[in-house]
Tab-separated table of C-alpha atoms in Angstrom:
chain	number	residue	atom	x	y	z
A	277	VAL	CA	-27.862	9.951	28.652
A	278	TYR	CA	-29.888	7.562	26.742
A	279	ALA	CA	-33.474	6.747	25.456
A	280	GLY	CA	-35.277	4.719	23.589
A	281	LEU	CA	-38.538	5.175	21.436
A	282	THR	CA	-40.370	1.157	20.101
A	283	TYR	CA	-43.984	1.729	17.689
A	284	ASP	CA	-45.441	-1.070	15.935
A	285	VAL	CA	-46.063	1.003	13.362
A	286	THR	CA	-48.385	-3.354	12.137
A	287	GLN	CA	-48.823	-6.133	12.952
A	288	LYS	CA	-45.565	-6.489	11.237
A	289	LEU	CA	-43.791	-3.584	11.422
A	290	THR	CA	-41.961	-2.533	14.472
A	291	LEU	CA	-39.377	0.896	14.556
A	292	ASN	CA	-36.629	1.658	17.034
A	293	LEU	CA	-35.780	4.426	17.425
A	294	GLU	CA	-32.919	5.544	19.680
A	295	GLY	CA	-30.341	8.948	21.249
A	296	ARG	CA	-27.366	8.564	23.620
A	297	TYR	CA	-25.751	11.472	24.602
A	298	GLN	CA	-22.604	11.226	25.971
A	299	ALA	CA	-19.478	12.895	26.819
A	300	ASP	CA	-15.813	12.109	26.500
A	301	THR	CA	-13.495	13.600	29.449
A	302	GLN	CA	-10.175	12.468	28.207
A	303	THR	CA	-6.963	12.840	31.010
A	304	ALA	CA	-3.559	12.797	30.441
A	305	ASN	CA	0.555	14.553	30.846
A	306	GLY	CA	-1.624	17.433	32.494
A	307	LEU	CA	-4.867	17.748	30.161
A	308	SER	CA	-7.967	17.462	29.526
A	309	LYS	CA	-10.573	17.878	27.180
A	310	THR	CA	-14.392	16.463	26.957
A	311	TYR	CA	-15.486	15.009	23.891
A	312	ASN	CA	-19.514	15.638	23.220
A	313	ASN	CA	-21.343	13.345	20.844
A	314	PHE	CA	-24.899	12.293	20.364
A	315	LEU	CA	-24.991	8.768	18.651
A	316	PRO	CA	-28.324	8.469	16.826
A	317	ARG	CA	-29.945	4.890	16.379
A	318	ALA	CA	-33.128	3.789	14.283
A	319	ILE	CA	-33.651	-0.361	13.301
A	320	ALA	CA	-36.805	-1.021	11.321
A	321	GLN	CA	-37.787	-4.756	11.868
A	322	TYR	CA	-40.457	-6.437	9.034
A	323	HIS	CA	-41.557	-9.871	9.915
A	324	PHE	CA	-43.415	-11.750	6.721
A	325	THR	CA	-43.778	-14.880	9.121
A	326	ASP	CA	-43.703	-15.464	12.710
A	327	LYS	CA	-40.152	-17.030	11.834
A	328	VAL	CA	-38.443	-14.622	9.164
A	329	MET	CA	-37.634	-11.080	9.741
A	330	GLY	CA	-36.298	-8.398	8.024
A	331	TYR	CA	-34.580	-5.146	9.601
A	332	ALA	CA	-32.867	-2.147	8.485
A	333	THR	CA	-30.376	-0.266	10.731
A	334	TYR	CA	-28.820	2.950	10.734
A	335	SER	CA	-26.255	4.245	13.369
A	336	ILE	CA	-23.458	6.149	14.708
A	337	GLY	CA	-20.258	5.405	16.783
A	338	VAL	CA	-17.367	7.172	18.252
A	339	ASN	CA	-13.958	6.211	19.867
A	340	PRO	CA	-12.888	10.220	21.583
A	341	GLY	CA	-8.702	10.506	20.447
A	342	PRO	CA	-6.436	10.145	22.929
A	343	PHE	CA	-3.761	13.181	23.894
A	344	ASN	CA	-0.313	12.861	22.135
A	345	SER	CA	2.253	14.067	24.736
A	346	PRO	CA	3.831	17.503	25.107
A	347	ALA	CA	7.181	16.311	25.224
A	348	ALA	CA	7.065	12.765	22.773
A	349	LEU	CA	8.770	14.095	20.516
A	350	SER	CA	11.778	15.705	22.861
A	351	GLN	CA	14.643	13.062	22.603
A	352	LEU	CA	14.927	14.271	18.748
A	353	THR	CA	16.706	16.925	16.962
A	354	ASP	CA	15.434	19.987	16.434
A	355	ALA	CA	15.639	19.032	12.493
A	356	ASN	CA	14.334	15.538	13.062
A	357	ARG	CA	11.341	16.328	15.102
A	358	ALA	CA	10.668	19.034	12.189
A	359	ASP	CA	10.590	16.507	10.035
A	360	PHE	CA	8.098	13.474	12.868
A	361	ILE	CA	5.596	16.484	12.071
A	362	SER	CA	6.044	17.203	7.827
A	363	ARG	CA	5.945	13.262	7.910
A	364	TYR	CA	2.678	12.726	10.405
A	365	GLY	CA	0.969	16.458	10.938
A	366	PHE	CA	2.295	15.206	14.861
A	367	GLN	CA	-0.731	17.170	17.884
A	368	VAL	CA	-1.018	16.893	20.639
A	369	GLU	CA	-4.802	16.158	21.122
A	370	VAL	CA	-6.350	13.740	18.254
A	371	LYS	CA	-9.528	13.614	17.302
A	372	PRO	CA	-12.084	11.607	17.790
A	373	GLU	CA	-12.817	8.586	14.906
A	374	HIS	CA	-16.455	8.341	13.512
A	375	LEU	CA	-17.803	5.372	12.054
A	376	GLU	CA	-21.184	5.857	10.045
A	377	ASN	CA	-23.043	2.700	9.711
A	378	PHE	CA	-25.929	1.385	6.936
A	379	GLU	CA	-27.028	-2.048	6.912
A	380	ALA	CA	-29.871	-4.934	5.968
A	381	GLY	CA	-30.429	-7.509	6.309
A	382	VAL	CA	-32.659	-11.324	6.901
A	383	LYS	CA	-32.786	-13.913	9.537
A	384	GLY	CA	-34.728	-16.402	10.394
A	385	THR	CA	-35.765	-19.925	10.445
A	386	PHE	CA	-37.068	-22.258	7.061
A	387	LEU	CA	-37.367	-25.822	6.010
A	388	ASP	CA	-39.858	-27.104	9.540
A	389	GLY	CA	-36.922	-25.046	11.315
A	390	LYS	CA	-34.409	-28.229	10.032
A	391	LEU	CA	-32.771	-24.420	8.629
A	392	SER	CA	-31.838	-21.359	10.085
A	393	LEU	CA	-29.778	-18.489	8.397
A	394	ALA	CA	-28.813	-14.909	8.518
A	395	ALA	CA	-27.568	-13.020	6.475
A	396	ASP	CA	-26.691	-9.243	5.498
A	397	VAL	CA	-25.106	-5.978	3.186
A	398	TYR	CA	-23.867	-3.187	5.667
A	399	HIS	CA	-21.221	-0.166	4.124
A	400	ASP	CA	-19.772	2.423	6.579
A	401	VAL	CA	-18.287	5.214	5.994
A	402	TRP	CA	-14.981	5.515	8.891
A	403	THR	CA	-13.533	8.708	8.895
A	404	ASN	CA	-10.564	10.218	10.714
A	405	GLN	CA	-8.829	6.763	12.315
A	406	ILE	CA	-6.672	7.631	14.957
A	407	ASN	CA	-3.378	4.622	14.020
A	408	GLN	CA	-0.059	4.980	15.850
A	409	VAL	CA	3.017	6.224	13.128
A	410	ASN	CA	6.278	5.198	14.514
A	411	GLN	CA	9.809	6.129	12.728
A	412	PHE	CA	13.997	5.545	14.210
A	413	TYR	CA	16.303	8.602	14.331
A	414	GLN	CA	20.165	8.392	14.161
A	415	GLN	CA	21.259	10.399	16.491
A	416	GLY	CA	24.903	10.293	16.460
A	417	ALA	CA	25.423	6.787	18.502
A	418	ASN	CA	21.693	6.674	19.246
A	419	LEU	CA	18.447	5.408	17.486
A	420	VAL	CA	15.975	7.316	18.580
A	421	SER	CA	12.067	5.957	18.071
A	422	ALA	CA	9.208	8.349	17.925
A	423	PHE	CA	5.325	7.787	17.687
A	424	ALA	CA	2.136	8.922	17.436
A	425	LYS	CA	-1.287	8.917	17.514
A	426	VAL	CA	-2.470	10.179	14.317
A	427	ASN	CA	-5.415	11.057	13.062
A	428	ASN	CA	-4.951	8.946	9.440
A	429	GLY	CA	-7.897	8.854	6.747
A	430	LYS	CA	-11.657	7.421	5.404
A	431	VAL	CA	-12.533	4.396	4.440
A	432	LEU	CA	-15.471	3.027	3.307
A	433	LEU	CA	-15.939	-0.190	3.860
A	434	ASN	CA	-18.770	-2.795	2.202
A	435	GLY	CA	-19.633	-5.968	2.876
A	436	VAL	CA	-21.752	-9.557	2.752
A	437	GLU	CA	-22.529	-12.517	5.970
A	438	VAL	CA	-23.979	-15.079	5.367
A	439	ASP	CA	-23.890	-17.400	7.876
A	440	GLY	CA	-26.721	-21.052	8.987
A	441	ASN	CA	-27.286	-24.102	9.960
A	442	PHE	CA	-28.381	-27.027	8.825
A	443	ARG	CA	-29.740	-30.366	10.329
A	444	PRO	CA	-31.282	-32.678	7.302
A	445	THR	CA	-31.587	-35.428	10.192
A	446	ARG	CA	-31.013	-35.512	14.085
A	447	ASN	CA	-27.363	-37.900	13.808
A	448	ILE	CA	-25.891	-34.548	10.813
A	449	ASP	CA	-25.332	-31.263	11.230
A	450	ILE	CA	-23.678	-28.347	9.028
A	451	SER	CA	-22.677	-25.524	9.604
A	452	PHE	CA	-21.422	-22.201	7.638
A	453	ALA	CA	-20.620	-18.746	6.667
A	454	GLY	CA	-19.381	-16.925	4.639
A	455	ALA	CA	-18.233	-12.787	3.846
A	456	ILE	CA	-16.457	-10.493	2.317
A	457	ASN	CA	-15.246	-7.639	2.848
A	458	ASP	CA	-14.465	-4.764	0.295
A	459	THR	CA	-12.164	-1.654	1.755
A	460	ASN	CA	-11.184	1.439	-0.462
A	461	ILE	CA	-9.091	4.115	1.304
A	462	ARG	CA	-10.746	7.126	0.280
A	463	GLU	CA	-8.319	9.385	2.126
A	464	GLY	CA	-4.811	8.778	3.700
A	465	THR	CA	-1.368	8.292	3.157
A	466	CYS	CA	1.079	5.905	4.149
A	467	VAL	CA	4.310	7.303	4.908
A	468	THR	CA	6.327	4.345	5.146
A	469	CYS	CA	5.220	3.114	1.869
A	470	GLY	CA	5.979	6.020	0.018
A	471	GLN	CA	9.782	4.962	2.591
A	472	ILE	CA	9.506	1.998	0.100
A	473	THR	CA	7.934	3.335	-3.036
A	474	GLY	CA	10.034	6.480	-3.322
A	475	GLN	CA	6.295	8.504	-4.000
A	476	ALA	CA	6.478	10.968	-1.854
A	477	ALA	CA	5.056	10.873	1.670
A	478	ASN	CA	1.692	13.005	0.727
A	479	THR	CA	0.846	10.183	-1.905
A	480	VAL	CA	-2.975	8.772	-0.465
A	481	TYR	CA	-3.282	4.948	-1.934
A	482	ARG	CA	-6.806	6.073	-3.341
A	483	GLY	CA	-8.968	2.974	-4.817
A	484	ASN	CA	-6.097	0.180	-2.165
A	485	GLU	CA	-8.066	-1.917	0.252
A	486	LEU	CA	-6.997	-1.582	3.258
A	487	GLY	CA	-4.215	-3.320	5.589
A	488	ASN	CA	-3.921	-6.423	6.504
A	489	VAL	CA	-7.712	-7.351	6.272
A	490	SER	CA	-8.886	-10.174	4.172
A	491	LYS	CA	-11.276	-9.312	1.335
A	492	TYR	CA	-13.307	-13.861	1.421
A	493	GLN	CA	-13.452	-15.381	4.557
A	494	GLY	CA	-14.876	-18.471	4.681
A	495	ALA	CA	-16.173	-22.110	6.693
A	496	LEU	CA	-17.717	-25.185	6.018
A	497	GLY	CA	-18.166	-27.585	9.584
A	498	VAL	CA	-19.991	-30.991	9.802
A	499	SER	CA	-20.834	-32.958	12.529
A	500	TYR	CA	-22.434	-36.145	12.978
A	501	TYR	CA	-23.867	-38.095	15.785
A	502	GLY	CA	-24.234	-41.264	16.881
A	503	MET	CA	-25.042	-43.045	19.942
A	504	LEU	CA	-22.678	-46.560	21.051
A	505	PRO	CA	-25.915	-48.296	23.462
A	506	ALA	CA	-23.726	-50.851	24.670
A	507	TRP	CA	-22.133	-48.444	26.910
A	508	SER	CA	-24.318	-46.191	27.044
A	509	ALA	CA	-22.636	-43.359	25.252
A	510	ASP	CA	-22.762	-40.786	22.047
A	511	TRP	CA	-19.704	-40.584	19.616
A	512	PHE	CA	-19.659	-38.160	17.857
A	513	ALA	CA	-16.605	-37.156	14.738
A	514	ARG	CA	-16.325	-32.540	12.724
A	515	ALA	CA	-14.590	-32.071	10.297
A	516	ASP	CA	-14.146	-28.168	9.722
A	517	LEU	CA	-13.264	-26.491	5.963
A	518	ASN	CA	-11.134	-22.451	7.115
A	519	TYR	CA	-10.674	-20.119	4.145
A	520	LYS	CA	-9.534	-16.863	3.898
A	521	SER	CA	-8.147	-15.252	1.047
A	522	GLY	CA	-4.563	-12.852	1.095
A	523	SER	CA	-5.086	-9.400	3.005
A	524	TYR	CA	-1.986	-6.162	2.255
A	525	ALA	CA	0.583	-6.009	4.430
A	526	THR	CA	0.161	-2.104	3.690
A	527	ALA	CA	-2.388	0.168	2.240
A	528	ASP	CA	0.305	0.683	-1.716
A	529	ASN	CA	-0.915	-2.736	-1.952
A	530	LEU	CA	2.220	-4.963	-3.199
A	531	VAL	CA	2.944	-6.891	-1.574
A	532	LYS	CA	0.183	-10.307	-0.627
A	533	THR	CA	-0.119	-12.865	1.917
A	534	ASP	CA	-1.271	-16.594	-0.215
A	535	GLU	CA	-4.259	-17.349	0.949
A	536	GLN	CA	-5.538	-20.337	3.809
A	537	THR	CA	-7.230	-23.196	3.349
A	538	THR	CA	-7.154	-25.378	7.233
A	539	VAL	CA	-8.624	-28.276	7.931
A	540	ASP	CA	-9.980	-29.647	11.476
A	541	VAL	CA	-11.053	-32.884	12.426
A	542	ARG	CA	-11.846	-34.268	15.721
A	543	ALA	CA	-13.885	-36.983	17.348
A	544	GLY	CA	-14.972	-38.487	20.354
A	545	VAL	CA	-17.448	-40.201	23.205
A	546	ASN	CA	-19.556	-38.363	25.926
A	547	LYS	CA	-20.854	-40.635	28.703
A	548	GLY	CA	-22.682	-38.700	30.626
A	549	PRO	CA	-20.170	-35.798	33.059
A	550	LEU	CA	-16.936	-37.909	31.097
A	551	MET	CA	-16.530	-36.651	27.636
A	552	VAL	CA	-13.073	-37.916	25.381
A	553	GLU	CA	-12.399	-35.748	21.801
A	554	GLY	CA	-9.551	-36.459	19.642
A	555	TYR	CA	-8.035	-33.528	17.557
A	556	VAL	CA	-6.044	-32.966	14.310
A	557	ARG	CA	-5.254	-28.767	13.899
A	558	ASN	CA	-4.689	-27.639	10.614
A	559	LEU	CA	-4.941	-31.874	9.208
A	560	PHE	CA	-2.988	-31.691	6.161
A	561	ASP	CA	0.206	-28.873	7.521
A	562	GLU	CA	-0.681	-26.486	5.429
A	563	LYS	CA	1.950	-23.617	5.261
A	564	TYR	CA	1.502	-19.758	4.767
A	565	PHE	CA	2.153	-15.819	6.960
A	566	THR	CA	-1.123	-14.714	8.685
A	567	ASN	CA	-0.559	-11.380	8.887
A	568	ALA	CA	2.712	-9.163	7.005
A	569	ALA	CA	4.413	-5.501	8.150
A	570	ILE	CA	6.841	-3.370	7.126
A	571	PHE	CA	9.905	-4.007	9.915
A	572	TYR	CA	13.418	-2.365	8.910
A	573	ASP	CA	17.021	-3.670	7.261
A	574	ILE	CA	17.841	-5.851	11.155
A	575	VAL	CA	20.588	-7.157	8.817
A	576	ALA	CA	22.523	-3.614	8.824
A	577	PHE	CA	20.523	-2.688	12.235
A	578	ASP	CA	19.897	0.567	9.941
A	579	PHE	CA	16.640	1.113	12.075
A	580	ALA	CA	15.900	4.881	9.893
A	581	ARG	CA	15.000	2.163	6.635
A	582	PRO	CA	12.092	-0.111	6.454
A	583	ASN	CA	13.423	-1.999	3.751
A	584	ALA	CA	12.060	-6.153	4.953
A	585	LEU	CA	8.524	-6.887	5.793
A	586	ILE	CA	7.900	-9.215	8.736
A	587	ALA	CA	5.686	-11.671	9.011
A	588	GLY	CA	3.523	-14.452	10.552
A	589	ILE	CA	3.386	-18.009	10.447
A	590	ALA	CA	0.160	-20.394	10.948
A	591	PRO	CA	0.892	-22.956	13.575
A	592	GLY	CA	1.709	-26.557	11.725
A	593	ARG	CA	-0.842	-29.942	12.416
A	594	SER	CA	-0.972	-30.972	15.559
A	595	VAL	CA	-2.194	-33.798	17.077
A	596	GLY	CA	-4.474	-33.619	20.627
A	597	LEU	CA	-6.551	-35.294	23.937
A	598	ARG	CA	-9.290	-33.508	25.745
A	599	LEU	CA	-10.931	-34.757	28.736
A	600	LYS	CA	-13.244	-33.141	30.342
A	601	TYR	CA	-15.422	-34.099	32.605
A	602	VAL	CA	-18.700	-31.986	33.998
A	603	TRP	CA	-19.712	-32.858	37.701
A	604	GLY	CA	-23.611	-32.629	38.661
A	605	ARG	CA	-24.511	-33.374	35.959
C-alpha cells in the first residue's frame, strides 16, 4: 500500500510526503515468514531560481532477510558444527537489514545554461547487514565447506558527490564527477580477519573502513566536435581520466590495493547514419588490482587456513575500432 502527498508551502518551497506499507513473505526449505514494514520518505524542495533547486530527503529502506536451511550444517561433525555456530552466530531466520538515509543537495544550470551541476551530501545508517560467510573444515580425508547468511554489523556511510557538465563553446564539452565515500564500521565482527591477525573472533574493527570500497573517486572527460564540410560529416575526439583510491581487502584494514588512474581516448567520424570510431582503453597500460579478498593456502591445499589474498587484475591496454549504423536516420 502506497500513498504520497505533495504540498506547495510557498511558490518556492514544496514538501513531498510518502509512505509505503509492505509485507514481504519469504518461503524456503519448508519455512515461511512475513516481514511487515512501514517505509516513509520525505522530500523538501526549494527553488532558489527557475534554474536552481535545493533539496533535502529522509527515507528508510529494508531488505528482507532470507532463510538458512536447517540442514545447511548437517554435513559437519558435531564439533565443527558447534565451531561454525560460535564463530558466525548461525540462525535459520536472518533478520532484515535496514538503511536509514539522510541527504541534501543542489542541482541546476548556470552561466546561461553552459554549466549543469548536481551536488549532494549524505549520511546513511546501515544496520543488520546481511553477509554470506564461508568456512572450510578438514573432516578426515574430505574437505567440507559450510556457508550461511548472517546479520553482522552496523556501518555509518557519509559522503559527498558532485557531477556536472560544462560546455564553454559549441565545440567543447567537459564532463566531471567526484565523490568521497567514507565508511565507518560501528558494530560487527570479521571472523576471517581474526584468523589472519590472531585477534579474537568477536573482535569489532570499530572505526575501520569497509572492505572493497574506494574512499575517493573522480572522473574528467573532454570532448571536441568539428565539421568536415568536404565530406558533409562531423568528427569528434574525447579523452577520459578516471581515478579511484585504493580499497582495503577486509575490515581489519591491513592490506590495501593501490590507487588507480587510467586514461581512455577515442575519436571518430559521423556521417548520416554511419559512425566510425577508434578507441584506446587504458592508454598508458597501467597495472593495478581492482580488488582483493582473503583466500586460502592453495599451495599446501589447506583450505581451513586463510593465509593468502586473491585479487582481480585490471585489463591492460586495448585498441579497437567500432562501426555503428542507425537505420532510418
